[in-house]
């Protein structure tokens, strides 16, 4: 019989183990989410990340080894972004009739996200490098990293802040918007996508297809807007 | 499905090439999304072909963020002493941006008479 160590050394070198673990952890997270009556705090990403983080820590596996397997899932982020075109096109008549609300909400949401984040971080004594790192945190990761880099921030730390912002948005959007008694799926989705990019958009799709389509639009438009206005806002701090 | 896959990846590829060729400040997939949106809006046949794949991929969009999320855990210590301040900045700014964005959307929609469809 082969030694456990031999089997483990094989598995830990192959992508299969961590690809399986990623899908299994998400399946568990999704099952918890459904069992909890789709409560936003029981976020499947948050559960999967906690499970996998604990597993990596317990087995002493470096992130690079984990990513060998997880990269196949990670890769699909690009095609999934392109796939957002379909719900966008299906909702084209709705978008056309909501052009002005979309533009107004984009400007208001984007500015609020950047200015309040910078003001609070500044109050806690953040330096200019950290502010540049934080400024693009509401945009989708590849854009945020590019903006952070060009402003003199730390791209790695920006990626961390982007993910934390996404999970925060996905968890708080539903209770917050219910509290405000807003029932317009367009407004709910668009604001969530603008403030918390793809993770917020994923949450919006779980709630309502129209919210999902508008969230995808908000994410895409805010990526472009933040690239344009972040340098200007940062110069005010 | 098998025809839809290369089309989906092809739009991403075209987006990546254009972004690099023209040095645009947008990620390739976002440009690919705009391209595909124009294409499926213009062609009902292409929409029928792409719709099952796109809806399949988007049904579990959250899953795709798991690998990046696991990467965050290893970097949490890098937040250092600024951790609490940054956590508060993210929590409050995200809540404020969602609330302000949604309220402004509804207010402007009401002002210009853009009512949500019944669904």
mmCIF file of C-alpha atoms in Angstrom:
data_model
loop_
_atom_site.group_PDB
_atom_site.id
_atom_site.type_symbol
_atom_site.label_atom_id
_atom_site.label_comp_id
_atom_site.label_asym_id
_atom_site.label_seq_id
_atom_site.Cartn_x
_atom_site.Cartn_y
_atom_site.Cartn_z
ATOM 1 C CA UNK A 1 0.000 0.000 0.000
ATOM 2 C CA UNK A 2 1.254 3.439 -0.904
ATOM 3 C CA UNK A 3 2.174 5.681 1.963
ATOM 4 C CA UNK A 4 -0.118 8.616 2.753
ATOM 5 C CA UNK A 5 2.875 10.939 2.340
ATOM 6 C CA UNK A 6 3.419 9.661 -1.212
ATOM 7 C CA UNK A 7 -0.214 10.182 -2.121
ATOM 8 C CA UNK A 8 -0.203 13.650 -0.562
ATOM 9 C CA UNK A 9 2.999 14.652 -2.361
ATOM 10 C CA UNK A 10 1.386 13.601 -5.646
ATOM 11 C CA UNK A 11 -1.869 15.428 -4.940
ATOM 12 C CA UNK A 12 -0.210 18.597 -3.697
ATOM 13 C CA UNK A 13 1.701 18.898 -6.986
ATOM 14 C CA UNK A 14 -1.325 18.407 -9.257
ATOM 15 C CA UNK A 15 -4.067 20.999 -9.939
ATOM 16 C CA UNK A 16 -6.864 18.424 -9.435
ATOM 17 C CA UNK A 17 -6.922 18.523 -5.626
ATOM 18 C CA UNK A 18 -7.328 22.287 -5.197
ATOM 19 C CA UNK A 19 -9.669 22.626 -8.159
ATOM 20 C CA UNK A 20 -11.913 20.000 -6.543
ATOM 21 C CA UNK A 21 -11.553 21.661 -3.140
ATOM 22 C CA UNK A 22 -12.541 25.065 -4.599
ATOM 23 C CA UNK A 23 -15.684 23.662 -6.229
ATOM 24 C CA UNK A 24 -16.568 21.594 -3.145
ATOM 25 C CA UNK A 25 -16.101 24.564 -0.785
ATOM 26 C CA UNK A 26 -18.334 26.695 -3.008
ATOM 27 C CA UNK A 27 -20.942 23.915 -3.205
ATOM 28 C CA UNK A 28 -20.980 23.801 0.612
ATOM 29 C CA UNK A 29 -21.238 27.611 0.766
ATOM 30 C CA UNK A 30 -24.096 27.578 -1.744
ATOM 31 C CA UNK A 31 -25.918 24.813 0.188
ATOM 32 C CA UNK A 32 -25.593 26.861 3.429
ATOM 33 C CA UNK A 33 -26.888 29.943 1.562
ATOM 34 C CA UNK A 34 -29.976 28.041 0.361
ATOM 35 C CA UNK A 35 -30.508 26.396 3.756
ATOM 36 C CA UNK A 36 -30.434 29.862 5.378
ATOM 37 C CA UNK A 37 -33.280 31.011 3.108
ATOM 38 C CA UNK A 38 -30.828 32.974 0.860
ATOM 39 C CA UNK A 39 -29.907 35.304 3.732
ATOM 40 C CA UNK A 40 -27.233 37.759 2.475
ATOM 41 C CA UNK A 41 -24.952 37.341 5.515
ATOM 42 C CA UNK A 42 -24.585 33.634 4.648
ATOM 43 C CA UNK A 43 -22.586 34.598 1.555
ATOM 44 C CA UNK A 44 -21.353 31.551 -0.430
ATOM 45 C CA UNK A 45 -18.049 33.283 -1.351
ATOM 46 C CA UNK A 46 -17.372 34.180 2.276
ATOM 47 C CA UNK A 47 -18.049 30.593 3.427
ATOM 48 C CA UNK A 48 -15.941 29.026 0.643
ATOM 49 C CA UNK A 49 -13.035 31.427 1.284
ATOM 50 C CA UNK A 50 -13.111 30.742 5.032
ATOM 51 C CA UNK A 51 -13.194 26.947 4.499
ATOM 52 C CA UNK A 52 -10.365 26.992 1.954
ATOM 53 C CA UNK A 53 -8.274 29.463 3.968
ATOM 54 C CA UNK A 54 -8.551 27.192 7.011
ATOM 55 C CA UNK A 55 -7.687 24.133 4.893
ATOM 56 C CA UNK A 56 -4.594 25.805 3.369
ATOM 57 C CA UNK A 57 -3.462 26.933 6.811
ATOM 58 C CA UNK A 58 -4.028 23.472 8.354
ATOM 59 C CA UNK A 59 -2.127 21.671 5.580
ATOM 60 C CA UNK A 60 0.605 24.325 5.315
ATOM 61 C CA UNK A 61 -0.132 24.757 1.600
ATOM 62 C CA UNK A 62 1.276 27.936 -0.004
ATOM 63 C CA UNK A 63 -1.211 30.051 -1.984
ATOM 64 C CA UNK A 64 0.816 29.525 -5.185
ATOM 65 C CA UNK A 65 0.235 25.739 -4.937
ATOM 66 C CA UNK A 66 -3.474 26.296 -4.294
ATOM 67 C CA UNK A 67 -3.716 28.646 -7.284
ATOM 68 C CA UNK A 68 -2.274 25.962 -9.612
ATOM 69 C CA UNK A 69 -5.660 24.285 -9.275
ATOM 70 C CA UNK A 70 -7.865 27.304 -8.636
ATOM 71 C CA UNK A 71 -6.599 29.166 -11.712
ATOM 72 C CA UNK A 72 -9.094 27.300 -13.909
ATOM 73 C CA UNK A 73 -11.951 28.834 -11.945
ATOM 74 C CA UNK A 74 -10.229 32.233 -11.717
ATOM 75 C CA UNK A 75 -9.711 32.268 -15.501
ATOM 76 C CA UNK A 76 -13.479 32.224 -16.094
ATOM 77 C CA UNK A 77 -13.815 35.747 -14.610
ATOM 78 C CA UNK A 78 -12.845 37.200 -18.011
ATOM 79 C CA UNK A 79 -15.354 35.198 -20.098
ATOM 80 C CA UNK A 80 -18.029 35.789 -17.405
ATOM 81 C CA UNK A 81 -17.498 39.554 -17.745
ATOM 82 C CA UNK A 82 -17.999 39.247 -21.515
ATOM 83 C CA UNK A 83 -21.113 37.101 -20.866
ATOM 84 C CA UNK A 84 -22.690 40.047 -18.984
ATOM 85 C CA UNK A 85 -23.381 41.365 -22.524
ATOM 86 C CA UNK A 86 -26.350 38.978 -22.811
ATOM 87 C CA UNK A 87 -28.454 40.248 -19.848
ATOM 88 C CA UNK A 88 -27.369 43.774 -20.809
ATOM 89 C CA UNK A 89 -28.708 43.366 -24.371
ATOM 90 C CA UNK A 90 -31.882 41.630 -23.107
ATOM 91 C CA UNK A 91 -32.558 44.686 -20.913
ATOM 92 C CA UNK A 92 -31.711 47.244 -23.600
ATOM 93 C CA UNK A 93 -35.246 48.756 -23.735
ATOM 94 C CA UNK A 94 -35.148 49.184 -19.916
ATOM 95 C CA UNK A 95 -31.691 50.764 -20.136
ATOM 96 C CA UNK A 96 -32.758 53.177 -22.849
ATOM 97 C CA UNK A 97 -35.702 54.397 -20.784
ATOM 98 C CA UNK A 98 -33.457 54.837 -17.721
ATOM 99 C CA UNK A 99 -30.546 56.704 -19.298
ATOM 100 C CA UNK A 100 -30.715 59.794 -17.060
ATOM 101 C CA UNK A 101 -31.188 57.871 -13.765
ATOM 102 C CA UNK A 102 -28.242 55.660 -14.771
ATOM 103 C CA UNK A 103 -25.927 58.614 -15.413
ATOM 104 C CA UNK A 104 -26.980 60.429 -12.219
ATOM 105 C CA UNK A 105 -26.663 57.305 -10.044
ATOM 106 C CA UNK A 106 -23.281 56.466 -11.588
ATOM 107 C CA UNK A 107 -21.841 59.897 -10.788
ATOM 108 C CA UNK A 108 -23.366 59.985 -7.291
ATOM 109 C CA UNK A 109 -22.432 56.401 -6.380
ATOM 110 C CA UNK A 110 -18.901 56.561 -7.761
ATOM 111 C CA UNK A 111 -18.074 59.916 -6.122
ATOM 112 C CA UNK A 112 -19.572 58.823 -2.787
ATOM 113 C CA UNK A 113 -17.560 55.577 -2.825
ATOM 114 C CA UNK A 114 -14.229 57.308 -3.425
ATOM 115 C CA UNK A 115 -14.677 60.471 -1.316
ATOM 116 C CA UNK A 116 -16.071 58.791 1.826
ATOM 117 C CA UNK A 117 -13.412 56.041 1.726
ATOM 118 C CA UNK A 118 -10.571 58.552 1.388
ATOM 119 C CA UNK A 119 -11.994 60.873 4.066
ATOM 120 C CA UNK A 120 -12.327 58.049 6.634
ATOM 121 C CA UNK A 121 -8.884 56.587 5.868
ATOM 122 C CA UNK A 122 -7.391 60.092 6.109
ATOM 123 C CA UNK A 123 -9.047 60.559 9.522
ATOM 124 C CA UNK A 124 -7.296 57.351 10.632
ATOM 125 C CA UNK A 125 -3.962 58.816 9.523
ATOM 126 C CA UNK A 126 -3.503 57.066 6.159
ATOM 127 C CA UNK A 127 -0.641 58.432 4.055
ATOM 128 C CA UNK A 128 -0.871 59.387 0.358
ATOM 129 C CA UNK A 129 0.326 55.945 -0.816
ATOM 130 C CA UNK A 130 -2.432 54.207 1.144
ATOM 131 C CA UNK A 131 -5.053 56.662 -0.156
ATOM 132 C CA UNK A 132 -3.943 55.904 -3.747
ATOM 133 C CA UNK A 133 -4.210 52.188 -2.881
ATOM 134 C CA UNK A 134 -7.747 52.619 -1.501
ATOM 135 C CA UNK A 135 -9.226 55.066 -4.056
ATOM 136 C CA UNK A 136 -10.184 52.525 -6.802
ATOM 137 C CA UNK A 137 -11.539 49.814 -4.429
ATOM 138 C CA UNK A 138 -15.107 49.916 -5.799
ATOM 139 C CA UNK A 139 -14.048 49.006 -9.357
ATOM 140 C CA UNK A 140 -13.470 45.560 -10.833
ATOM 141 C CA UNK A 141 -10.054 44.128 -9.844
ATOM 142 C CA UNK A 142 -8.078 44.495 -13.123
ATOM 143 C CA UNK A 143 -9.097 48.158 -13.448
ATOM 144 C CA UNK A 144 -8.496 48.880 -9.753
ATOM 145 C CA UNK A 145 -4.989 47.407 -9.928
ATOM 146 C CA UNK A 146 -4.171 49.519 -12.990
ATOM 147 C CA UNK A 147 -5.474 52.720 -11.364
ATOM 148 C CA UNK A 148 -3.673 52.033 -8.068
ATOM 149 C CA UNK A 149 -0.414 51.419 -9.930
ATOM 150 C CA UNK A 150 -0.677 54.637 -11.953
ATOM 151 C CA UNK A 151 -1.484 56.685 -8.813
ATOM 152 C CA UNK A 152 1.529 55.320 -6.915
ATOM 153 C CA UNK A 153 -0.427 52.920 -4.683
ATOM 154 C CA UNK A 154 0.221 49.253 -3.884
ATOM 155 C CA UNK A 155 -1.541 47.053 -6.488
ATOM 156 C CA UNK A 156 -1.418 43.913 -4.276
ATOM 157 C CA UNK A 157 -3.059 45.672 -1.354
ATOM 158 C CA UNK A 158 -5.589 47.239 -3.753
ATOM 159 C CA UNK A 159 -6.606 43.728 -4.880
ATOM 160 C CA UNK A 160 -7.238 42.816 -1.223
ATOM 161 C CA UNK A 161 -9.327 45.968 -0.634
ATOM 162 C CA UNK A 162 -11.301 45.341 -3.867
ATOM 163 C CA UNK A 163 -12.307 41.834 -2.747
ATOM 164 C CA UNK A 164 -13.215 43.067 0.755
ATOM 165 C CA UNK A 165 -15.344 45.844 -0.792
ATOM 166 C CA UNK A 166 -17.109 43.315 -3.042
ATOM 167 C CA UNK A 167 -17.954 40.971 -0.178
ATOM 168 C CA UNK A 168 -19.078 43.913 1.983
ATOM 169 C CA UNK A 169 -21.401 45.154 -0.769
ATOM 170 C CA UNK A 170 -22.806 41.664 -1.419
ATOM 171 C CA UNK A 171 -23.565 41.191 2.284
ATOM 172 C CA UNK A 172 -25.053 44.624 3.117
ATOM 173 C CA UNK A 173 -26.867 45.571 -0.132
ATOM 174 C CA UNK A 174 -30.132 43.685 0.454
ATOM 175 C CA UNK A 175 -30.754 44.677 4.121
ATOM 176 C CA UNK A 176 -29.647 48.274 3.432
ATOM 177 C CA UNK A 177 -31.887 48.707 0.370
ATOM 178 C CA UNK A 178 -34.815 47.069 2.196
ATOM 179 C CA UNK A 179 -34.277 49.515 5.062
ATOM 180 C CA UNK A 180 -34.503 52.390 2.560
ATOM 181 C CA UNK A 181 -37.735 50.821 1.203
ATOM 182 C CA UNK A 182 -36.443 50.889 -2.381
ATOM 183 C CA UNK A 183 -38.313 48.423 -4.612
ATOM 184 C CA UNK A 184 -36.973 49.446 -8.048
ATOM 185 C CA UNK A 185 -34.763 46.487 -9.155
ATOM 186 C CA UNK A 186 -32.963 48.770 -11.618
ATOM 187 C CA UNK A 187 -31.880 51.172 -8.862
ATOM 188 C CA UNK A 188 -30.997 48.390 -6.405
ATOM 189 C CA UNK A 189 -28.885 46.485 -8.936
ATOM 190 C CA UNK A 190 -27.197 49.502 -10.477
ATOM 191 C CA UNK A 191 -26.110 50.981 -7.138
ATOM 192 C CA UNK A 192 -24.808 47.601 -5.939
ATOM 193 C CA UNK A 193 -22.756 46.987 -9.107
ATOM 194 C CA UNK A 194 -21.357 50.538 -9.021
ATOM 195 C CA UNK A 195 -20.265 50.277 -5.360
ATOM 196 C CA UNK A 196 -19.134 46.641 -5.220
ATOM 197 C CA UNK A 197 -18.263 45.503 -8.801
ATOM 198 C CA UNK A 198 -18.488 41.805 -9.778
ATOM 199 C CA UNK A 199 -19.117 40.326 -6.324
ATOM 200 C CA UNK A 200 -22.009 42.767 -5.830
ATOM 201 C CA UNK A 201 -23.196 41.923 -9.356
ATOM 202 C CA UNK A 202 -23.113 38.197 -8.532
ATOM 203 C CA UNK A 203 -25.293 38.931 -5.492
ATOM 204 C CA UNK A 204 -27.695 41.023 -7.630
ATOM 205 C CA UNK A 205 -28.145 38.100 -10.049
ATOM 206 C CA UNK A 206 -29.079 35.886 -7.076
ATOM 207 C CA UNK A 207 -31.857 38.319 -6.199
ATOM 208 C CA UNK A 208 -33.406 39.368 -9.537
ATOM 209 C CA UNK A 209 -32.409 39.180 -13.256
ATOM 210 C CA UNK A 210 -33.118 42.900 -13.846
ATOM 211 C CA UNK A 211 -31.023 43.821 -10.790
ATOM 212 C CA UNK A 212 -28.234 41.614 -12.171
ATOM 213 C CA UNK A 213 -28.280 43.259 -15.593
ATOM 214 C CA UNK A 214 -28.198 46.761 -14.101
ATOM 215 C CA UNK A 215 -25.458 45.728 -11.648
ATOM 216 C CA UNK A 216 -23.297 44.511 -14.553
ATOM 217 C CA UNK A 217 -23.847 47.851 -16.275
ATOM 218 C CA UNK A 218 -22.972 49.760 -13.084
ATOM 219 C CA UNK A 219 -19.770 47.740 -12.687
ATOM 220 C CA UNK A 220 -18.669 48.387 -16.278
ATOM 221 C CA UNK A 221 -19.489 52.117 -16.236
ATOM 222 C CA UNK A 222 -17.842 52.685 -12.838
ATOM 223 C CA UNK A 223 -14.658 50.981 -14.065
ATOM 224 C CA UNK A 224 -14.415 53.603 -16.799
ATOM 225 C CA UNK A 225 -15.511 56.563 -14.633
ATOM 226 C CA UNK A 226 -13.164 55.759 -11.721
ATOM 227 C CA UNK A 227 -10.188 55.503 -14.105
ATOM 228 C CA UNK A 228 -11.019 59.070 -15.195
ATOM 229 C CA UNK A 229 -11.859 60.769 -11.859
ATOM 230 C CA UNK A 230 -9.738 58.937 -9.235
ATOM 231 C CA UNK A 231 -6.542 60.962 -9.973
ATOM 232 C CA UNK A 232 -8.502 64.209 -9.653
ATOM 233 C CA UNK A 233 -10.232 63.253 -6.364
ATOM 234 C CA UNK A 234 -6.970 61.963 -4.882
ATOM 235 C CA UNK A 235 -5.335 65.339 -5.579
ATOM 236 C CA UNK A 236 -7.952 66.981 -3.322
ATOM 237 C CA UNK A 237 -6.785 64.949 -0.292
ATOM 238 C CA UNK B 1 -22.829 25.541 -26.760
ATOM 239 C CA UNK B 2 -19.647 24.438 -28.519
ATOM 240 C CA UNK B 3 -20.071 27.257 -31.071
ATOM 241 C CA UNK B 4 -20.907 29.770 -28.355
ATOM 242 C CA UNK B 5 -17.672 29.122 -26.414
ATOM 243 C CA UNK B 6 -15.187 30.304 -29.075
ATOM 244 C CA UNK B 7 -17.427 33.316 -29.779
ATOM 245 C CA UNK B 8 -17.400 34.272 -26.071
ATOM 246 C CA UNK B 9 -13.621 33.848 -25.790
ATOM 247 C CA UNK B 10 -13.159 35.533 -29.173
ATOM 248 C CA UNK B 11 -14.837 38.722 -27.940
ATOM 249 C CA UNK B 12 -12.602 38.675 -24.847
ATOM 250 C CA UNK B 13 -9.532 38.136 -27.034
ATOM 251 C CA UNK B 14 -10.546 40.988 -29.346
ATOM 252 C CA UNK B 15 -11.060 43.198 -26.275
ATOM 253 C CA UNK B 16 -7.620 42.314 -24.863
ATOM 254 C CA UNK B 17 -5.937 43.024 -28.216
ATOM 255 C CA UNK B 18 -7.716 46.375 -28.680
ATOM 256 C CA UNK B 19 -6.940 47.503 -25.109
ATOM 257 C CA UNK B 20 -3.238 46.801 -25.602
ATOM 258 C CA UNK B 21 -3.055 48.191 -29.149
ATOM 259 C CA UNK B 22 -4.760 51.458 -28.191
ATOM 260 C CA UNK B 23 -3.486 51.643 -24.556
ATOM 261 C CA UNK B 24 -7.085 52.064 -23.233
ATOM 262 C CA UNK B 25 -7.713 52.414 -19.451
ATOM 263 C CA UNK B 26 -10.387 49.643 -19.562
ATOM 264 C CA UNK B 27 -9.870 45.876 -19.067
ATOM 265 C CA UNK B 28 -10.116 43.696 -22.181
ATOM 266 C CA UNK B 29 -13.171 41.725 -20.942
ATOM 267 C CA UNK B 30 -15.152 44.962 -20.385
ATOM 268 C CA UNK B 31 -14.440 46.010 -23.975
ATOM 269 C CA UNK B 32 -15.352 42.468 -25.103
ATOM 270 C CA UNK B 33 -18.620 42.768 -23.179
ATOM 271 C CA UNK B 34 -19.505 46.012 -24.976
ATOM 272 C CA UNK B 35 -18.677 44.379 -28.319
ATOM 273 C CA UNK B 36 -20.782 41.283 -27.627
ATOM 274 C CA UNK B 37 -23.677 43.405 -26.307
ATOM 275 C CA UNK B 38 -23.769 45.343 -29.590
ATOM 276 C CA UNK B 39 -23.552 42.080 -31.574
ATOM 277 C CA UNK B 40 -26.314 40.172 -29.725
ATOM 278 C CA UNK B 41 -28.567 43.258 -29.707
ATOM 279 C CA UNK B 42 -28.188 43.444 -33.502
ATOM 280 C CA UNK B 43 -28.594 39.724 -34.236
ATOM 281 C CA UNK B 44 -31.421 37.678 -32.638
ATOM 282 C CA UNK B 45 -29.758 34.515 -34.026
ATOM 283 C CA UNK B 46 -26.521 35.270 -32.171
ATOM 284 C CA UNK B 47 -28.530 36.090 -29.033
ATOM 285 C CA UNK B 48 -30.275 32.686 -29.212
ATOM 286 C CA UNK B 49 -26.895 30.986 -29.625
ATOM 287 C CA UNK B 50 -25.122 32.860 -26.791
ATOM 288 C CA UNK B 51 -27.934 33.046 -24.241
ATOM 289 C CA UNK B 52 -27.752 29.507 -22.734
ATOM 290 C CA UNK B 53 -23.953 29.715 -22.276
ATOM 291 C CA UNK B 54 -24.019 33.243 -20.843
ATOM 292 C CA UNK B 55 -26.806 32.407 -18.393
ATOM 293 C CA UNK B 56 -24.988 29.217 -17.386
ATOM 294 C CA UNK B 57 -21.743 31.094 -16.672
ATOM 295 C CA UNK B 58 -23.512 33.922 -14.819
ATOM 296 C CA UNK B 59 -25.677 31.629 -12.672
ATOM 297 C CA UNK B 60 -22.647 30.971 -10.465
ATOM 298 C CA UNK B 61 -20.691 34.175 -10.949
ATOM 299 C CA UNK B 62 -19.835 34.220 -7.195
ATOM 300 C CA UNK B 63 -17.840 30.975 -7.527
ATOM 301 C CA UNK B 64 -15.336 32.714 -9.807
ATOM 302 C CA UNK B 65 -14.288 35.106 -7.004
ATOM 303 C CA UNK B 66 -13.333 32.306 -4.597
ATOM 304 C CA UNK B 67 -9.665 31.876 -5.707
ATOM 305 C CA UNK B 68 -9.011 35.643 -5.399
ATOM 306 C CA UNK B 69 -10.831 35.685 -2.072
ATOM 307 C CA UNK B 70 -8.586 32.930 -0.698
ATOM 308 C CA UNK B 71 -5.594 35.051 -1.768
ATOM 309 C CA UNK B 72 -6.901 37.912 0.381
ATOM 310 C CA UNK B 73 -6.573 35.877 3.593
ATOM 311 C CA UNK B 74 -2.789 35.641 3.186
ATOM 312 C CA UNK B 75 -2.540 39.409 2.730
ATOM 313 C CA UNK B 76 -4.779 40.555 5.595
ATOM 314 C CA UNK B 77 -1.703 41.043 7.811
ATOM 315 C CA UNK B 78 -0.347 43.517 5.209
ATOM 316 C CA UNK B 79 -3.124 45.913 6.272
ATOM 317 C CA UNK B 80 -1.212 46.141 9.541
ATOM 318 C CA UNK B 81 -2.060 48.881 12.000
ATOM 319 C CA UNK B 82 -4.264 50.530 9.352
ATOM 320 C CA UNK B 83 -6.542 47.453 9.299
ATOM 321 C CA UNK B 84 -9.370 48.831 11.480
ATOM 322 C CA UNK B 85 -9.335 52.219 9.707
ATOM 323 C CA UNK B 86 -9.440 50.594 6.271
ATOM 324 C CA UNK B 87 -12.176 48.160 7.347
ATOM 325 C CA UNK B 88 -14.296 51.070 8.575
ATOM 326 C CA UNK B 89 -13.567 53.077 5.397
ATOM 327 C CA UNK B 90 -14.708 50.134 3.240
ATOM 328 C CA UNK B 91 -17.827 49.390 5.291
ATOM 329 C CA UNK B 92 -19.079 52.984 5.494
ATOM 330 C CA UNK B 93 -18.115 54.035 1.958
ATOM 331 C CA UNK B 94 -19.710 50.922 0.413
ATOM 332 C CA UNK B 95 -22.932 51.401 2.390
ATOM 333 C CA UNK B 96 -22.991 55.130 1.551
ATOM 334 C CA UNK B 97 -22.305 54.512 -2.165
ATOM 335 C CA UNK B 98 -25.083 51.876 -2.444
ATOM 336 C CA UNK B 99 -27.596 54.057 -0.562
ATOM 337 C CA UNK B 100 -26.761 57.305 -2.390
ATOM 338 C CA UNK B 101 -26.588 55.596 -5.804
ATOM 339 C CA UNK B 102 -29.950 53.846 -5.379
ATOM 340 C CA UNK B 103 -31.717 56.907 -3.895
ATOM 341 C CA UNK B 104 -30.441 59.188 -6.690
ATOM 342 C CA UNK B 105 -31.479 56.598 -9.314
ATOM 343 C CA UNK B 106 -35.033 56.456 -7.932
ATOM 344 C CA UNK B 107 -35.277 60.255 -7.523
ATOM 345 C CA UNK B 108 -34.115 60.985 -11.086
ATOM 346 C CA UNK B 109 -36.272 58.159 -12.503
ATOM 347 C CA UNK B 110 -39.297 59.733 -10.817
ATOM 348 C CA UNK B 111 -38.366 63.225 -12.073
ATOM 349 C CA UNK B 112 -38.063 62.116 -15.716
ATOM 350 C CA UNK B 113 -40.983 59.638 -15.562
ATOM 351 C CA UNK B 114 -38.878 56.479 -16.078
ATOM 352 C CA UNK B 115 -40.986 53.913 -14.235
ATOM 353 C CA UNK B 116 -39.764 50.367 -13.562
ATOM 354 C CA UNK B 117 -41.525 47.715 -15.662
ATOM 355 C CA UNK B 118 -43.806 45.385 -13.722
ATOM 356 C CA UNK B 119 -41.887 42.197 -13.013
#
